[in-house]
Coordinates of C-alpha atoms in Angstrom, one line a residue:
M25 CA 0.7 -0.2 -0.5
H26 CA 1.6 3.0 -0.9
L27 CA 1.3 5.8 1.9
P28 CA 0.3 9.5 0.5
R29 CA 3.2 12.2 0.5
P30 CA 3.0 14.2 3.3
R31 CA 2.6 18.0 2.5
S32 CA 5.4 20.1 1.4
L33 CA 6.6 22.6 3.7
A34 CA 4.8 25.5 1.7
G35 CA 1.7 23.4 1.4
Q36 CA 1.4 23.3 5.4
L37 CA 2.8 26.9 5.9
F38 CA 0.2 27.9 3.6
A39 CA -2.5 26.2 5.3
M40 CA -1.3 27.8 8.8
Q41 CA -1.5 31.1 7.9
V42 CA -5.0 30.5 5.9
V43 CA -6.5 29.9 9.8
L44 CA -4.1 32.6 11.4
V45 CA -5.3 35.2 9.1
A46 CA -9.1 33.8 9.4
A47 CA -8.3 33.4 13.3
V48 CA -6.9 37.1 13.3
V49 CA -9.4 38.9 11.0
A50 CA -13.1 37.0 12.9
G51 CA -11.0 37.6 16.0
C52 CA -10.9 41.8 15.2
A53 CA -14.7 41.6 13.3
L54 CA -16.0 40.4 16.7
F55 CA -14.2 43.4 18.6
A56 CA -15.5 45.8 16.4
Y57 CA -18.4 44.5 16.9
L58 CA -18.9 43.9 20.9
T59 CA -17.0 48.0 20.5
G60 CA -19.3 48.9 18.6
R61 CA -22.1 48.2 20.2
D62 CA -21.3 49.7 23.2
Q63 CA -20.7 52.2 22.0
A64 CA -23.8 52.7 20.2
E65 CA -25.9 51.9 23.4
D66 CA -23.1 54.5 25.0
S67 CA -23.6 57.4 22.5
A68 CA -27.7 56.4 22.6
R69 CA -27.8 57.4 26.9
K70 CA -25.7 60.2 26.0
E71 CA -27.9 61.7 22.9
V72 CA -31.0 60.8 25.6
L73 CA -29.5 62.3 28.7
A74 CA -27.8 65.6 26.9
A75 CA -32.2 65.9 25.0
A76 CA -33.8 65.2 28.5
H77 CA -31.6 68.4 30.5
S78 CA -32.4 69.9 27.7
L79 CA -35.6 70.3 27.5
A80 CA -36.2 70.0 31.5
D81 CA -34.2 72.7 31.2
S82 CA -36.2 75.2 29.2
P83 CA -38.1 78.0 30.4
S84 CA -40.6 77.0 28.1
V85 CA -41.8 74.0 29.4
R86 CA -41.9 74.8 32.5
E87 CA -43.7 78.2 31.6
A88 CA -45.9 75.5 30.0
I89 CA -46.2 73.2 33.2
R90 CA -48.1 76.0 35.7
E91 CA -50.6 76.2 32.8
P92 CA -54.3 74.1 32.9
D93 CA -53.0 73.0 29.7
P94 CA -50.1 71.7 29.6
T95 CA -50.6 69.3 26.9
A96 CA -51.7 72.9 24.2
R97 CA -48.3 73.7 24.4
L98 CA -46.3 71.1 25.2
Q99 CA -46.9 68.7 22.4
P100 CA -46.3 70.9 19.5
Y101 CA -43.2 71.8 20.6
A102 CA -41.6 67.8 22.6
E103 CA -42.6 66.6 18.5
R104 CA -40.4 69.5 17.3
V105 CA -37.3 68.6 19.2
R106 CA -38.5 65.1 18.7
H107 CA -38.0 65.0 14.8
D108 CA -35.6 67.7 14.7
T109 CA -32.8 65.9 17.3
G110 CA -34.0 61.9 15.7
I111 CA -34.6 61.2 19.0
D112 CA -37.2 58.0 19.4
F113 CA -40.0 59.9 22.7
I114 CA -40.4 62.2 24.2
T115 CA -42.9 62.6 27.5
I116 CA -43.5 65.1 30.0
M117 CA -45.3 63.5 32.8
N118 CA -46.4 65.0 35.7
P119 CA -45.4 63.8 39.6
K120 CA -47.8 61.0 39.1
G121 CA -46.8 60.3 36.0
I122 CA -49.6 61.0 33.8
R123 CA -48.3 62.0 30.4
W124 CA -48.5 65.3 28.8
T125 CA -46.7 64.7 25.4
H126 CA -46.2 61.5 23.3
P127 CA -45.8 59.8 19.6
D128 CA -48.9 59.0 19.5
P129 CA -51.5 61.7 21.2
D130 CA -53.9 58.6 22.5
E131 CA -51.2 57.5 24.7
I132 CA -51.9 61.5 26.8
G133 CA -53.1 61.2 29.6
M134 CA -51.9 58.0 30.7
R135 CA -49.7 56.1 33.2
F136 CA -45.9 56.6 32.3
L137 CA -44.0 53.3 32.0
G138 CA -41.1 53.2 33.6
R139 CA -39.5 53.5 37.0
T140 CA -39.8 57.7 38.3
E141 CA -39.1 56.9 41.8
Q142 CA -35.4 57.9 41.9
A143 CA -36.3 61.3 39.5
L144 CA -38.8 62.4 41.7
R145 CA -36.2 62.7 44.5
G146 CA -34.3 64.5 42.7
K147 CA -31.4 62.7 40.1
T148 CA -31.2 62.2 36.7
F149 CA -31.2 58.5 35.9
T150 CA -31.5 55.9 32.1
E151 CA -32.4 52.3 31.6
T152 CA -33.2 50.0 29.5
Y153 CA -36.9 50.0 29.7
T154 CA -39.8 48.3 27.6
G155 CA -42.2 50.6 26.7
T156 CA -46.0 51.2 24.7
L157 CA -42.3 50.9 21.7
G158 CA -41.0 48.5 22.8
P159 CA -37.4 48.9 24.1
S160 CA -35.6 51.7 24.1
I161 CA -32.8 53.8 26.4
R162 CA -34.3 55.9 28.2
A163 CA -33.4 59.2 30.7
V164 CA -35.9 60.3 32.9
T165 CA -35.1 63.7 34.7
P166 CA -36.6 66.0 37.0
V167 CA -38.3 69.7 36.2
R168 CA -37.6 71.6 38.6
D169 CA -39.5 75.4 39.9
G170 CA -38.4 77.1 42.2
G171 CA -36.5 74.1 44.1
R172 CA -40.4 72.5 43.3
I173 CA -39.9 69.1 41.0
T174 CA -42.9 70.2 39.2
G175 CA -43.1 67.2 35.9
L176 CA -40.7 64.6 34.7
V177 CA -39.2 64.6 31.0
S178 CA -38.3 61.2 29.3
V179 CA -36.7 60.7 26.4
G180 CA -35.3 57.5 25.2
I181 CA -33.9 55.6 21.5
T182 CA -35.2 52.1 20.8
V183 CA -33.0 49.0 20.7
D184 CA -34.2 48.8 17.6
R185 CA -33.2 52.1 16.6
V186 CA -29.6 51.1 18.3
S187 CA -29.1 47.5 16.5
S188 CA -30.0 48.2 13.1
Q189 CA -27.2 51.0 13.6
V190 CA -25.2 49.0 14.6
T191 CA -25.4 46.6 12.3
R192 CA -24.8 49.1 9.2
Q193 CA -21.0 48.8 11.4
V194 CA -21.4 45.2 11.2
K195 CA -22.3 45.2 8.0
M196 CA -19.5 47.7 7.0
V197 CA -16.9 45.4 9.6
S198 CA -17.3 42.5 8.0
L199 CA -17.0 43.8 4.6
M200 CA -13.2 45.4 5.5
A201 CA -12.8 41.4 7.1
G202 CA -13.5 40.0 4.2
G203 CA -11.6 42.3 1.6
A204 CA -8.6 41.9 4.7
L205 CA -9.0 37.5 4.1
V206 CA -9.1 37.6 0.6
L207 CA -6.2 40.0 0.9
G208 CA -3.9 38.2 3.8
G209 CA -4.6 34.8 1.3
A210 CA -4.0 36.3 -1.6
G211 CA -0.7 37.2 0.0
T212 CA 0.1 34.6 2.0
Y213 CA -1.1 32.6 -1.7
V214 CA 2.5 34.5 -3.5
I215 CA 4.5 34.2 -0.1
N216 CA 4.1 30.1 0.3
A217 CA 4.4 29.7 -4.1
R218 CA 7.9 31.7 -3.5
L219 CA 8.9 29.6 -1.0
R220 CA 7.4 26.3 -2.3
R221 CA 9.6 27.1 -5.9
H222 CA 12.9 27.1 -2.9
T223 CA 12.4 24.7 -1.4
H224 CA 11.1 22.8 -4.2
G225 CA 7.8 21.6 -2.3
M226 CA 10.3 19.4 0.5
N227 CA 8.1 19.0 3.5
A228 CA 9.8 19.8 6.5
T229 CA 11.6 16.0 7.2
E230 CA 13.0 16.4 3.6
L231 CA 14.9 19.3 3.9
S232 CA 16.1 18.2 7.6
R233 CA 17.8 15.0 6.3
M234 CA 19.4 17.2 3.0
H235 CA 20.8 18.9 5.9
D236 CA 22.7 15.7 7.3
Y237 CA 23.7 15.0 4.6
H238 CA 24.6 17.9 3.3
E239 CA 26.6 18.9 6.4
A240 CA 27.9 15.4 6.3
A241 CA 28.7 15.3 2.4
L242 CA 30.8 19.4 3.0
H243 CA 33.1 17.3 5.7
A244 CA 33.6 14.1 4.5
V245 CA 34.7 15.8 0.8
S246 CA 38.1 16.3 0.5
E247 CA 38.0 18.4 -2.0
G248 CA 38.0 22.1 -1.2
L249 CA 34.2 23.4 -2.1
L250 CA 33.6 27.1 -2.3
M251 CA 30.4 28.6 -2.7
L252 CA 29.7 32.2 -2.9
D253 CA 26.8 33.5 -3.2
G254 CA 25.8 36.9 -6.0
G255 CA 27.4 38.9 -3.8
R256 CA 31.2 37.2 -4.3
R257 CA 31.1 37.0 -0.7
I258 CA 32.1 33.6 0.3
A259 CA 28.3 32.0 1.6
L260 CA 30.3 28.6 2.1
M261 CA 33.8 26.3 2.6
N262 CA 34.6 23.6 3.5
D263 CA 37.4 21.8 5.7
G264 CA 39.7 21.1 2.5
G265 CA 38.8 24.2 1.5
R266 CA 40.0 26.4 4.1
E267 CA 43.0 24.2 4.1
L268 CA 43.5 25.0 0.6
L269 CA 43.5 28.8 0.3
G270 CA 45.1 28.5 4.0
L271 CA 42.3 30.2 5.6
D272 CA 39.9 29.9 8.4
E273 CA 36.0 30.5 9.8
S274 CA 36.0 34.2 10.1
A275 CA 37.2 34.2 5.6
V276 CA 32.7 33.5 5.3
G277 CA 30.9 36.6 5.5
R278 CA 33.3 38.4 3.5
P279 CA 34.0 39.2 -0.3
V280 CA 36.6 36.4 -1.9
A281 CA 38.3 40.4 -3.4
E282 CA 39.7 41.3 0.4
L283 CA 41.2 37.9 1.6
G284 CA 44.3 37.8 0.4
L285 CA 44.4 35.5 -2.4
P286 CA 47.0 35.8 -5.2
A287 CA 46.1 37.7 -8.5
S288 CA 45.6 35.3 -10.7
L289 CA 43.3 33.3 -8.3
T290 CA 41.2 35.8 -7.6
G291 CA 40.7 36.3 -11.0
A292 CA 38.7 32.7 -10.9
L293 CA 36.7 32.9 -8.2
L294 CA 34.9 35.6 -9.8
A295 CA 34.9 35.2 -13.2
S296 CA 31.8 34.8 -14.3
E297 CA 32.0 32.4 -16.8
P298 CA 32.8 28.7 -15.6
R299 CA 36.3 28.2 -15.4
T300 CA 37.3 23.7 -16.0
D301 CA 40.7 22.6 -14.5
E302 CA 42.6 26.0 -13.9
V303 CA 46.5 25.6 -12.5
H304 CA 47.5 28.5 -9.6
L305 CA 49.1 28.8 -7.0
T306 CA 48.8 29.2 -3.5
A307 CA 51.9 30.5 -1.4
D308 CA 51.7 27.0 -0.6
R309 CA 49.2 24.9 -2.7
V310 CA 49.9 24.8 -6.0
V311 CA 45.5 23.4 -7.1
V312 CA 43.0 22.7 -9.7
V313 CA 40.7 25.0 -9.9
S314 CA 37.1 24.5 -11.2
T315 CA 33.9 26.5 -10.9
R316 CA 30.7 27.1 -11.9
P317 CA 27.5 29.3 -12.3
V318 CA 24.4 29.0 -10.2
V319 CA 22.0 30.6 -12.7
G320 CA 18.1 30.1 -12.2
G321 CA 15.9 32.6 -13.4
E322 CA 19.4 34.9 -11.9
R323 CA 22.6 34.8 -10.8
H324 CA 22.4 33.1 -7.2
G325 CA 26.4 32.3 -6.9
T326 CA 29.1 30.0 -8.2
V327 CA 30.0 26.7 -6.5
V328 CA 34.4 26.3 -6.8
T329 CA 35.8 23.1 -6.2
L330 CA 39.8 23.4 -5.1
R331 CA 41.9 19.7 -5.9
D332 CA 45.2 19.8 -4.5
H333 CA 48.4 18.9 -7.2
T334 CA 50.8 20.0 -5.5
E335 CA 52.7 16.9 -4.3
L336 CA 51.0 15.9 -8.9
Q337 CA 52.8 18.5 -9.9
A338 CA 56.5 17.5 -7.6
L339 CA 55.6 14.3 -8.5
S340 CA 55.2 15.6 -12.5
G341 CA 58.5 17.7 -11.8
E342 CA 60.5 14.1 -10.8
L343 CA 59.2 12.4 -14.4
D344 CA 60.7 15.5 -15.9
S345 CA 64.1 14.2 -14.1
E346 CA 62.9 11.1 -14.9
R347 CA 63.0 11.5 -18.9
G348 CA 65.4 13.7 -18.9
F349 CA 68.3 11.4 -17.1
T350 CA 67.0 8.6 -19.5
Q351 CA 67.3 10.4 -21.9
A352 CA 71.2 11.9 -21.4
L353 CA 72.2 8.3 -20.6
R354 CA 70.4 6.8 -24.1
S355 CA 72.1 9.9 -25.3
Q356 CA 75.3 8.8 -23.0
A357 CA 74.8 4.8 -24.0
H358 CA 75.6 6.0 -27.8
E359 CA 78.3 8.2 -27.5
A360 CA 80.3 5.1 -25.4
A361 CA 79.1 3.1 -28.6
N362 CA 81.1 5.6 -30.7
R363 CA 83.9 5.3 -28.4
L364 CA 84.1 2.6 -28.0
H365 CA 84.5 1.6 -31.9
T366 CA 87.0 4.5 -31.8
V367 CA 88.9 2.8 -29.2
V368 CA 88.7 -0.7 -30.8
S369 CA 89.4 1.2 -33.8
L370 CA 92.6 2.8 -32.7
I371 CA 94.4 -1.2 -31.3
E372 CA 93.1 -2.5 -34.8
L373 CA 95.4 -0.2 -36.6
G374 CA 98.3 -1.1 -33.9
R375 CA 97.9 2.3 -32.2
V376 CA 97.3 0.8 -28.8
E377 CA 98.5 4.1 -26.9
Q378 CA 96.8 6.4 -28.6
A379 CA 93.7 4.4 -27.9
V380 CA 94.6 4.0 -24.6
D381 CA 94.9 7.7 -24.1
F382 CA 91.7 8.7 -26.0
A383 CA 90.3 6.0 -23.6
T384 CA 91.8 7.1 -20.3
A385 CA 91.0 11.2 -21.1
E386 CA 87.1 9.9 -21.2
L387 CA 86.9 8.0 -17.8
E388 CA 89.2 11.3 -16.3
L389 CA 86.8 13.6 -17.3
A390 CA 83.5 11.9 -16.1
Q391 CA 84.6 10.4 -13.1
A392 CA 86.8 13.3 -12.0
L393 CA 82.9 15.5 -11.7
T394 CA 81.3 12.2 -9.7
D395 CA 84.7 12.7 -7.7
R396 CA 84.2 16.0 -7.5
V397 CA 80.3 15.6 -6.1
V398 CA 80.1 12.6 -4.2
A399 CA 83.1 14.1 -2.0
A400 CA 81.0 17.7 -1.9
V401 CA 77.3 16.4 -1.4
G402 CA 76.7 14.3 1.2
E403 CA 73.3 13.6 0.7
P404 CA 72.4 11.5 -2.0
V405 CA 69.2 12.9 -3.6
L406 CA 71.0 16.3 -4.3
A407 CA 74.2 13.7 -5.6
A408 CA 71.9 11.7 -7.7
L409 CA 70.0 15.3 -9.0
L410 CA 73.6 17.2 -9.7
L411 CA 75.5 13.8 -11.4
G412 CA 71.9 14.2 -13.2
K413 CA 71.2 17.7 -14.5
A414 CA 75.4 17.6 -15.4
A415 CA 74.3 14.7 -18.0
Q416 CA 71.4 16.4 -18.7
A417 CA 73.9 19.7 -19.5
N418 CA 76.3 17.8 -21.5
E419 CA 73.6 16.5 -23.8
R420 CA 72.7 19.8 -24.0
G421 CA 76.2 21.4 -24.8
V422 CA 76.2 23.1 -21.4
E423 CA 78.9 23.1 -19.1
L424 CA 78.0 21.8 -15.0
V425 CA 79.9 22.6 -12.4
L426 CA 80.8 22.9 -9.3
T427 CA 81.9 25.5 -7.3
D428 CA 85.1 24.1 -4.6
E429 CA 83.0 25.7 -1.8
S430 CA 80.3 24.1 -1.7
R431 CA 80.2 20.6 1.2
I432 CA 76.6 19.1 2.4
D433 CA 77.7 16.2 4.8
D434 CA 75.1 13.3 5.4
G435 CA 72.3 13.9 8.0
V436 CA 73.2 18.2 8.4
L437 CA 69.4 18.3 6.4
P438 CA 66.4 17.6 8.7
A439 CA 63.4 16.0 8.5
S440 CA 61.6 19.1 8.3
L441 CA 62.8 20.0 4.6
P442 CA 61.2 17.6 2.6
D443 CA 63.7 16.3 -0.1
R444 CA 61.1 16.3 -2.5
D445 CA 61.7 20.7 -1.8
L446 CA 64.8 20.6 -2.4
V447 CA 64.7 18.9 -5.7
T448 CA 62.2 20.8 -7.0
I449 CA 64.3 23.9 -5.6
L450 CA 67.4 23.3 -7.1
G451 CA 65.5 20.7 -10.1
N452 CA 63.9 23.7 -11.6
L453 CA 67.0 26.5 -10.9
I454 CA 68.6 24.0 -13.0
D455 CA 66.4 23.5 -15.5
N456 CA 66.1 27.6 -15.7
A457 CA 70.1 28.2 -16.0
V458 CA 70.5 25.9 -19.2
D459 CA 68.0 26.7 -20.6
A460 CA 69.6 30.8 -20.6
A461 CA 72.9 28.9 -21.0
Q462 CA 72.1 26.7 -23.7
G463 CA 74.1 28.7 -27.1
S464 CA 76.1 31.2 -25.3
E465 CA 79.7 31.8 -25.3
G466 CA 81.2 28.9 -22.8
A467 CA 77.4 28.2 -21.9
R468 CA 78.6 27.5 -18.6
V469 CA 75.6 26.6 -15.0
T470 CA 78.0 26.6 -12.2
V471 CA 76.2 25.0 -8.8
T472 CA 77.0 26.4 -4.9
A473 CA 75.3 23.2 -2.3
L474 CA 76.9 24.5 1.1
A475 CA 75.1 23.8 4.7
D476 CA 76.7 25.7 7.4
D477 CA 76.5 28.5 10.3
G478 CA 72.5 26.6 10.2
E479 CA 71.6 27.6 6.5
L480 CA 71.7 25.7 3.1
L481 CA 72.5 27.7 0.7
L482 CA 72.0 26.8 -2.7
G483 CA 73.4 29.0 -5.8
V484 CA 72.8 29.2 -9.3
R485 CA 74.5 30.9 -12.5
D486 CA 74.6 30.8 -15.5
T487 CA 75.7 32.2 -19.0
G488 CA 72.9 33.3 -20.3
A489 CA 71.3 36.8 -21.1
G490 CA 70.2 37.6 -17.3
V491 CA 66.8 38.7 -17.0
E492 CA 66.0 42.6 -18.1
P493 CA 65.4 44.6 -14.3
A494 CA 61.9 45.7 -15.4
A495 CA 60.7 42.0 -15.7
M496 CA 62.9 40.4 -12.6
D497 CA 59.5 41.1 -10.2
D498 CA 57.9 38.9 -12.7
V499 CA 59.9 36.6 -13.1
F500 CA 58.8 33.9 -9.5
R501 CA 55.0 35.2 -11.7
R502 CA 53.1 31.4 -12.6
G503 CA 53.3 31.3 -16.9
W504 CA 56.2 33.8 -16.7
S505 CA 58.8 32.9 -19.6
T506 CA 60.4 33.9 -22.2
R507 CA 60.8 30.5 -23.9
G508 CA 56.8 30.5 -25.0
P509 CA 53.4 30.3 -24.0
G510 CA 53.0 26.5 -21.8
R511 CA 56.6 27.8 -19.7
G512 CA 57.0 29.7 -16.8
L513 CA 55.8 27.3 -13.7
G514 CA 59.4 26.1 -12.9
L515 CA 60.6 28.7 -11.0
A516 CA 56.7 29.8 -9.6
L517 CA 57.4 26.6 -7.9
V518 CA 60.7 26.3 -6.6
R519 CA 59.1 29.7 -4.4
Q520 CA 56.5 28.1 -3.6
A521 CA 58.8 25.6 -2.0
V522 CA 60.6 28.2 -0.2
H523 CA 58.0 29.2 1.0
R524 CA 56.9 26.6 2.5
A525 CA 61.3 26.3 3.7
R526 CA 60.6 29.3 5.4
G527 CA 63.5 30.6 3.7
T528 CA 64.8 33.4 0.6
V529 CA 65.2 33.4 -2.9
T530 CA 67.1 36.0 -4.5
L531 CA 67.6 37.2 -8.6
A532 CA 70.8 39.3 -9.6
R533 CA 72.9 39.6 -12.4
G534 CA 75.6 37.6 -12.1
A535 CA 80.0 37.4 -12.2
E536 CA 79.3 36.7 -16.8
G537 CA 76.3 38.0 -17.0
G538 CA 73.5 35.8 -17.1
A539 CA 70.9 35.8 -14.1
E540 CA 72.3 34.4 -11.1
F541 CA 69.7 32.8 -7.6
T542 CA 70.7 32.2 -4.1
V543 CA 68.4 30.4 -2.1
R544 CA 68.2 30.1 2.1
L545 CA 66.7 27.5 3.7
P546 CA 66.9 27.9 7.5
L547 CA 68.5 24.5 9.2
D548 CA 66.7 24.9 12.4
G549 CA 63.8 26.1 11.8
R550 CA 64.1 29.9 11.9
R551 CA 63.0 32.3 9.8
G552 CA 65.1 32.7 6.8
P553 CA 67.2 36.3 6.2
A554 CA 65.1 39.3 5.1
A555 CA 67.5 42.2 3.1
T556 CA 66.5 46.0 5.7
V557 CA 67.5 48.6 5.4
P558 CA 69.1 50.2 8.6
S559 CA 68.8 53.5 10.1
G560 CA 70.3 56.0 8.4
A561 CA 72.2 53.8 6.2
A562 CA 72.5 53.3 1.7
T563 CA 69.8 53.5 -0.2
P564 CA 67.8 51.3 -1.4
A565 CA 69.4 50.0 -4.0
T566 CA 72.7 50.1 -2.0
V567 CA 71.0 48.0 0.7
T568 CA 70.1 45.6 -2.3
T569 CA 73.5 44.9 -2.8
A570 CA 75.3 44.2 0.4
A571 CA 71.6 41.5 0.0
A572 CA 73.5 40.4 -3.6
A573 CA 77.2 40.3 -2.5
A574 CA 76.2 38.6 1.0
A575 CA 74.7 35.8 -1.4
G576 CA 78.0 35.9 -3.0
M577 CA 77.1 37.9 -6.3
T578 CA 78.1 40.0 -7.9
E579 CA 77.3 43.9 -7.5
T580 CA 74.8 45.1 -10.2
G581 CA 71.6 45.1 -9.1
G582 CA 68.7 42.1 -8.7
A583 CA 65.5 41.2 -8.1
H584 CA 65.1 39.9 -4.5
V585 CA 62.4 37.5 -3.7
D586 CA 62.1 36.7 0.2
G587 CA 59.9 33.5 0.6
T588 CA 59.0 34.4 4.7
D589 CA 55.2 36.8 5.1
G590 CA 56.3 40.3 6.3
S591 CA 59.8 40.7 5.5
D592 CA 60.8 44.6 4.3
G593 CA 61.6 45.2 1.2
T594 CA 63.3 48.0 -1.2
D595 CA 63.2 48.3 -4.3
G596 CA 65.5 50.8 -6.2
S597 CA 66.6 51.4 -9.4
D598 CA 68.1 48.1 -9.4
G599 CA 65.5 45.5 -7.9
A600 CA 63.3 45.5 -6.1
Q601 CA 63.0 42.7 -3.3
V602 CA 59.4 41.0 -3.4
D603 CA 57.7 37.9 -0.3
G604 CA 57.2 34.3 0.0
A605 CA 53.7 34.7 -1.7
G606 CA 55.2 37.6 -4.4
T607 CA 53.7 40.2 -3.3
E608 CA 55.9 42.7 -4.0
V609 CA 56.1 45.1 -1.5
R610 CA 57.9 48.9 -1.3
P611 CA 58.7 51.0 2.4

């Protein structure tokens, strides 16, 4: 048996509101009826009292009572007053209650029907009494002449007349109540139709269940999820979204433009058109952003999903390095085969000594670099990276040189400094330097790797064309490249990895004319140093040069990119300082 579906929330509210409106209108109508009836009766009492006092105080009435036939003068006078005031009856009588006047002439001379005791004692009173004209609201007051009561005046309005007046008021109130009921019902219908549209016809139980599912799904999803309202403010954000964007609970309700996110990411979140799988960099992560507007007759907001590709991007970089190593090894195998054929051919020609010299020279050259790297760099990951990059550089006609001061003992690097970040930093800097040096005269890339005094120093310089001073502020921005579109991610990842390690990365023009990058990473958890302007010291350009000289650079100026937040920076004609998020800081 199929049970009927419970009424929707909008339907339940509509029924409840209609009943409520009807009850309110009915209550108001009843209150208006009772109030109108009381007011009508009170008004009638005041009217008959006023008329009774006026007649009792009239000199004409007192003079007519003194005459032998008071009726002759009082009856026309009373009827004229009755017609002028709209009162139903005016009865003037003697103290014994015998009528001198009455709307019905046949009742003149008859005894008044009603109480007169209080009036005879000199008091004016009102009462509701049934007389010859039916039930009436009447007032009775004495007529005094020289301190003596010479007559009584009774003025009345029939209850039927009061009821007809109340009936007219009730009809008006009923008409207004009906209009209010119709208007209230129509307004309630419109409001509930809108509510039904927004709740999609669901009842309270379904809405509650959907809310529970919504909350559970929101916190269960590992990806970041943001919902922006029509004003581009964050209406909702799950735990993954807060972690990926580095935000806290206070971000909810704030405009996206005020959250301090990178400009490209902010632009993607504010875009009116959908975005699909766009890669953006935050200070610490690589995130893939997809947006979809919520449209339902009007723009309600935007749903944003965020996926963390930080590790995937690092793995992609490592995979690219492995591919490069494979290609280099394949090329070296090919070259080794050629050299082996040469050695064999020399032996066959009887030139044994020349064959030995040729083979020994090649072995010494390769072994010298291996011995130098292994002796200076005890960290296996960095040593393997340098040997692989040397093979790649040699394949592209670039010499990779490790400076004499380089030295990193095994076990010096802390666990808080991941091997993956080191590979990202040094590998991308070397790749960038090889690209720049390739094709230049005496193509060479010089690498410095030194762990000393609680700090890891990684320096890479090349013999390329260098970086123009105007572009030094943009080199670490994602998408910036001199090699065409689709590139410009490596240095952005370097800046990001440096920021995670709380270090600094500095760019300047090297001694050989090319670019020189210097990375300083603290090995004891301290913040990396940042160039500051001493009080009363050199100009900003001089301080930038001093910072470059401290990193082993030349005095040709450059740009300083700081992996920490909040460090002071300077900007002169030959350089600029940028924090780890890529935001230029100027004094």
